[in-house]
mmCIF file of C-alpha atoms in Angstrom:
data_model
loop_
_atom_site.group_PDB
_atom_site.id
_atom_site.type_symbol
_atom_site.label_atom_id
_atom_site.label_comp_id
_atom_site.label_asym_id
_atom_site.label_seq_id
_atom_site.Cartn_x
_atom_site.Cartn_y
_atom_site.Cartn_z
ATOM 1 C CA MET A 1341 87.611 95.479 98.807
ATOM 2 C CA LYS A 1342 91.317 94.437 100.592
ATOM 3 C CA ASP A 1343 92.833 96.373 102.611
ATOM 4 C CA PHE A 1344 95.860 99.437 101.013
ATOM 5 C CA TYR A 1345 98.698 97.260 103.346
ATOM 6 C CA ASN A 1346 101.187 95.364 100.713
ATOM 7 C CA SER A 1347 98.564 96.108 97.738
ATOM 8 C CA LEU A 1348 100.228 98.854 95.934
ATOM 9 C CA SER A 1349 101.591 98.253 92.119
ATOM 10 C CA ILE A 1350 104.095 101.456 91.072
ATOM 11 C CA ILE A 1351 103.901 101.292 87.593
ATOM 12 C CA ILE A 1352 106.743 103.385 86.237
ATOM 13 C CA PRO A 1353 107.438 103.458 82.093
ATOM 14 C CA THR A 1354 110.677 104.531 80.823
ATOM 15 C CA TYR A 1355 112.307 105.124 77.964
ATOM 16 C CA GLN A 1356 116.121 105.648 77.736
ATOM 17 C CA PRO A 1357 116.967 106.969 81.076
ATOM 18 C CA GLU A 1358 118.662 109.258 82.923
ATOM 19 C CA GLU A 1359 120.075 109.835 86.165
ATOM 20 C CA TYR A 1360 115.747 111.390 87.211
ATOM 21 C CA LEU A 1361 114.962 108.023 87.108
ATOM 22 C CA LYS A 1362 117.298 106.436 89.761
ATOM 23 C CA GLU A 1363 116.211 110.370 91.653
ATOM 24 C CA CYS A 1364 112.444 108.150 91.505
ATOM 25 C CA ILE A 1365 113.329 105.196 92.547
ATOM 26 C CA ASP A 1366 115.162 106.924 95.545
ATOM 27 C CA SER A 1367 111.906 109.402 96.258
ATOM 28 C CA ILE A 1368 110.170 105.711 96.231
ATOM 29 C CA ASN A 1369 112.573 103.521 99.248
ATOM 30 C CA ASN A 1370 112.276 107.134 100.893
ATOM 31 C CA GLN A 1371 108.562 106.618 101.575
ATOM 32 C CA ILE A 1372 107.454 106.376 105.652
ATOM 33 C CA ASP A 1373 106.190 103.271 105.498
ATOM 34 C CA GLY A 1374 106.460 102.061 101.878
ATOM 35 C CA ASP A 1375 107.439 98.764 102.909
ATOM 36 C CA LEU A 1376 104.097 98.556 105.135
ATOM 37 C CA PHE A 1377 102.051 99.804 101.461
ATOM 38 C CA ILE A 1378 103.879 98.512 98.521
ATOM 39 C CA LYS A 1379 103.558 94.980 96.682
ATOM 40 C CA GLU A 1380 105.355 95.900 93.936
ATOM 41 C CA ILE A 1381 107.116 98.665 91.759
ATOM 42 C CA LEU A 1382 106.925 97.520 88.363
ATOM 43 C CA ILE A 1383 109.743 99.337 86.701
ATOM 44 C CA VAL A 1384 108.610 98.827 82.736
ATOM 45 C CA LEU A 1385 111.702 99.868 80.275
ATOM 46 C CA ASN A 1386 109.962 100.720 76.446
ATOM 47 C CA GLY A 1387 112.348 100.824 73.331
ATOM 48 C CA GLN A 1388 115.966 100.310 73.677
ATOM 49 C CA LYS A 1389 116.937 97.909 75.890
ATOM 50 C CA ASP A 1390 120.995 97.675 75.586
ATOM 51 C CA PHE A 1391 123.186 99.541 77.620
ATOM 52 C CA TYR A 1392 119.671 100.676 79.520
ATOM 53 C CA ILE A 1393 118.336 97.848 81.357
ATOM 54 C CA GLU A 1394 122.036 97.459 83.029
ATOM 55 C CA ARG A 1395 121.255 100.860 84.578
ATOM 56 C CA ILE A 1396 118.404 100.402 85.326
ATOM 57 C CA MET A 1397 119.310 97.224 87.333
ATOM 58 C CA SER A 1398 121.841 99.320 88.599
ATOM 59 C CA TYR A 1399 119.670 101.740 90.226
ATOM 60 C CA SER A 1400 117.208 99.027 91.803
ATOM 61 C CA GLU A 1401 119.881 96.267 92.907
ATOM 62 C CA ASN A 1402 118.719 96.988 96.776
ATOM 63 C CA ASN A 1403 115.218 96.873 96.503
ATOM 64 C CA LYS A 1404 113.276 93.520 95.918
ATOM 65 C CA LYS A 1405 110.329 94.635 95.222
ATOM 66 C CA ILE A 1406 111.461 96.348 91.593
ATOM 67 C CA LYS A 1407 110.393 94.475 89.189
ATOM 68 C CA ILE A 1408 111.701 95.273 85.514
ATOM 69 C CA LEU A 1409 110.524 94.485 82.303
ATOM 70 C CA TYR A 1410 110.882 95.411 79.105
ATOM 71 C CA SER A 1411 107.672 96.306 76.298
ATOM 72 C CA GLU A 1412 108.833 95.183 72.782
ATOM 73 C CA PRO A 1413 106.210 98.325 71.175
ATOM 74 C CA ALA A 1414 107.852 101.274 72.166
ATOM 75 C CA GLY A 1415 105.819 103.469 74.370
ATOM 76 C CA VAL A 1416 104.138 104.796 77.401
ATOM 77 C CA SER A 1417 100.705 103.363 76.972
ATOM 78 C CA SER A 1418 102.609 100.141 75.758
ATOM 79 C CA ALA A 1419 104.810 100.360 79.096
ATOM 80 C CA ARG A 1420 101.336 101.289 81.328
ATOM 81 C CA ASN A 1421 99.929 98.387 79.330
ATOM 82 C CA LEU A 1422 102.302 96.081 80.059
ATOM 83 C CA GLY A 1423 102.740 97.142 83.904
ATOM 84 C CA LEU A 1424 98.461 96.975 84.470
ATOM 85 C CA LYS A 1425 98.452 92.811 83.413
ATOM 86 C CA GLU A 1426 102.079 92.114 84.767
ATOM 87 C CA SER A 1427 100.625 93.646 88.772
ATOM 88 C CA LYS A 1428 99.491 92.044 91.697
ATOM 89 C CA GLY A 1429 98.378 94.885 93.290
ATOM 90 C CA GLU A 1430 95.165 95.568 94.607
ATOM 91 C CA TYR A 1431 95.929 99.081 93.710
ATOM 92 C CA ILE A 1432 97.569 100.883 91.033
ATOM 93 C CA LEU A 1433 100.618 104.151 90.975
ATOM 94 C CA PHE A 1434 101.622 104.958 88.433
ATOM 95 C CA ILE A 1435 104.554 107.962 88.924
ATOM 96 C CA ASP A 1436 106.222 109.043 86.007
ATOM 97 C CA ASP A 1437 110.178 108.210 85.403
ATOM 98 C CA ASP A 1438 111.295 112.611 86.212
ATOM 99 C CA ASP A 1439 108.745 112.734 88.760
ATOM 100 C CA PHE A 1440 109.819 112.435 92.193
ATOM 101 C CA ILE A 1441 107.546 112.193 94.952
ATOM 102 C CA SER A 1442 107.377 113.501 98.547
ATOM 103 C CA GLN A 1443 109.024 110.946 101.585
ATOM 104 C CA ASP A 1444 105.207 110.861 103.541
ATOM 105 C CA PHE A 1445 103.294 111.215 99.667
ATOM 106 C CA ILE A 1446 101.833 107.119 100.307
ATOM 107 C CA ARG A 1447 101.029 108.011 103.610
ATOM 108 C CA GLY A 1448 98.457 110.869 102.618
ATOM 109 C CA LEU A 1449 97.627 108.321 100.132
ATOM 110 C CA TYR A 1450 96.635 105.848 103.145
ATOM 111 C CA ALA A 1451 94.940 109.094 104.560
ATOM 112 C CA LYS A 1452 92.889 110.235 102.084
ATOM 113 C CA PHE A 1453 91.881 106.026 101.796
ATOM 114 C CA LYS A 1454 91.576 105.673 105.569
ATOM 115 C CA THR A 1455 88.461 108.747 104.939
ATOM 116 C CA LEU A 1456 86.415 107.154 102.508
ATOM 117 C CA ASN A 1457 86.360 103.974 105.092
ATOM 118 C CA GLN A 1458 87.725 101.728 102.897
ATOM 119 C CA LYS A 1459 85.083 102.347 100.512
ATOM 120 C CA PHE A 1460 87.297 102.610 97.765
ATOM 121 C CA ASN A 1461 85.603 103.066 94.409
ATOM 122 C CA SER A 1462 87.051 105.831 93.383
ATOM 123 C CA ILE A 1463 90.914 107.901 91.556
ATOM 124 C CA ILE A 1464 92.753 109.074 94.462
ATOM 125 C CA VAL A 1465 94.298 112.182 92.959
ATOM 126 C CA SER A 1466 97.316 113.678 94.393
ATOM 127 C CA ASP A 1467 98.899 116.903 95.123
ATOM 128 C CA PHE A 1468 100.913 118.424 91.908
ATOM 129 C CA ARG A 1469 104.431 120.427 92.005
ATOM 130 C CA ASN A 1470 106.547 121.637 89.438
ATOM 131 C CA TYR A 1471 109.980 121.985 90.500
ATOM 132 C CA ASN A 1472 112.581 124.264 88.475
ATOM 133 C CA ASP A 1473 116.303 122.427 88.740
ATOM 134 C CA LEU A 1474 117.863 125.573 88.043
ATOM 135 C CA THR A 1475 116.611 128.158 90.003
ATOM 136 C CA GLY A 1476 115.066 125.925 92.904
ATOM 137 C CA GLU A 1477 111.266 127.000 92.395
ATOM 138 C CA ILE A 1478 108.691 125.507 92.950
ATOM 139 C CA SER A 1479 105.311 125.962 91.747
ATOM 140 C CA LYS A 1480 102.100 124.654 90.779
ATOM 141 C CA ASP A 1481 101.787 122.138 88.168
ATOM 142 C CA TYR A 1482 98.300 122.239 85.190
ATOM 143 C CA VAL A 1483 96.563 119.719 87.170
ATOM 144 C CA SER A 1484 96.765 121.321 90.772
ATOM 145 C CA PHE A 1485 95.788 124.606 88.815
ATOM 146 C CA ALA A 1486 93.399 122.539 86.818
ATOM 147 C CA TYR A 1487 91.454 120.268 90.470
ATOM 148 C CA GLU A 1488 91.794 123.865 92.311
ATOM 149 C CA LYS A 1489 89.453 124.967 89.282
ATOM 150 C CA CYS A 1490 86.489 122.121 89.728
ATOM 151 C CA GLN A 1491 86.689 122.390 93.535
ATOM 152 C CA LYS A 1492 85.186 126.364 92.812
ATOM 153 C CA GLU A 1493 82.862 125.075 90.589
ATOM 154 C CA ASP A 1494 79.201 124.345 91.845
ATOM 155 C CA HIS A 1495 79.190 121.746 89.568
ATOM 156 C CA PHE A 1496 81.318 118.864 88.424
ATOM 157 C CA ASN A 1497 81.567 119.426 84.521
ATOM 158 C CA LEU A 1498 83.638 117.148 83.127
ATOM 159 C CA LEU A 1499 84.932 118.188 79.802
ATOM 160 C CA LYS A 1500 85.984 121.210 80.897
ATOM 161 C CA PHE A 1501 87.970 119.973 83.674
ATOM 162 C CA ARG A 1502 89.350 116.998 81.841
ATOM 163 C CA GLY A 1503 92.814 118.479 82.702
ATOM 164 C CA PHE A 1504 92.167 117.536 86.099
ATOM 165 C CA LEU A 1505 92.110 113.744 84.460
ATOM 166 C CA SER A 1506 94.601 114.619 81.611
ATOM 167 C CA SER A 1507 97.457 112.511 82.965
ATOM 168 C CA VAL A 1508 97.878 108.588 84.501
ATOM 169 C CA CYS A 1509 100.738 110.057 86.911
ATOM 170 C CA GLY A 1510 100.127 110.910 91.200
ATOM 171 C CA LYS A 1511 96.559 109.132 91.514
ATOM 172 C CA LEU A 1512 95.501 105.857 93.073
ATOM 173 C CA PHE A 1513 93.191 103.191 91.219
ATOM 174 C CA PRO A 1514 91.618 100.195 91.877
ATOM 175 C CA ILE A 1515 93.220 98.000 89.717
ATOM 176 C CA GLU A 1516 89.099 96.663 88.607
ATOM 177 C CA MET A 1517 89.185 99.944 88.027
ATOM 178 C CA VAL A 1518 91.742 99.890 85.365
ATOM 179 C CA LYS A 1519 93.096 96.917 84.607
ATOM 180 C CA GLY A 1520 91.168 95.296 80.938
ATOM 181 C CA ILE A 1521 90.648 98.767 79.912
#
């Protein structure tokens, strides 16, 4: 298995993106050590192309690692599948267009990767937080609650803790684990 350096493909599906997509891209561009790890950022527009493609291009003009793709069939699954098909990285990270990540997010994923001694045959899961735009309040996400409950159990039951696995976002996958599925 290759090391983590320059091997991460980030896939961002988007549909009629608003200003939040710029925040998402900015949070990726501002990663500590991001240039060391990120091979490419694939933004996949699905749905209406006119107007939105220009917006995405304006958000991404300062990062040469960004590639813009268009998925004819609308839907987040179609967009993610196209991103997977076109990705060149050894590892995949899905981020939704209305999410933003902390400045040390990718560094934290790498630290976890290193603790596994590069025997990377599993999924690395990040912590999630909800941010309320109106109040500025930060709270735990349902995935965080499900993970905490999972950690308290003696035996992991996939059906009982499926909420923890219900989203692909914020999880780092080896490409072999998800490509072609």
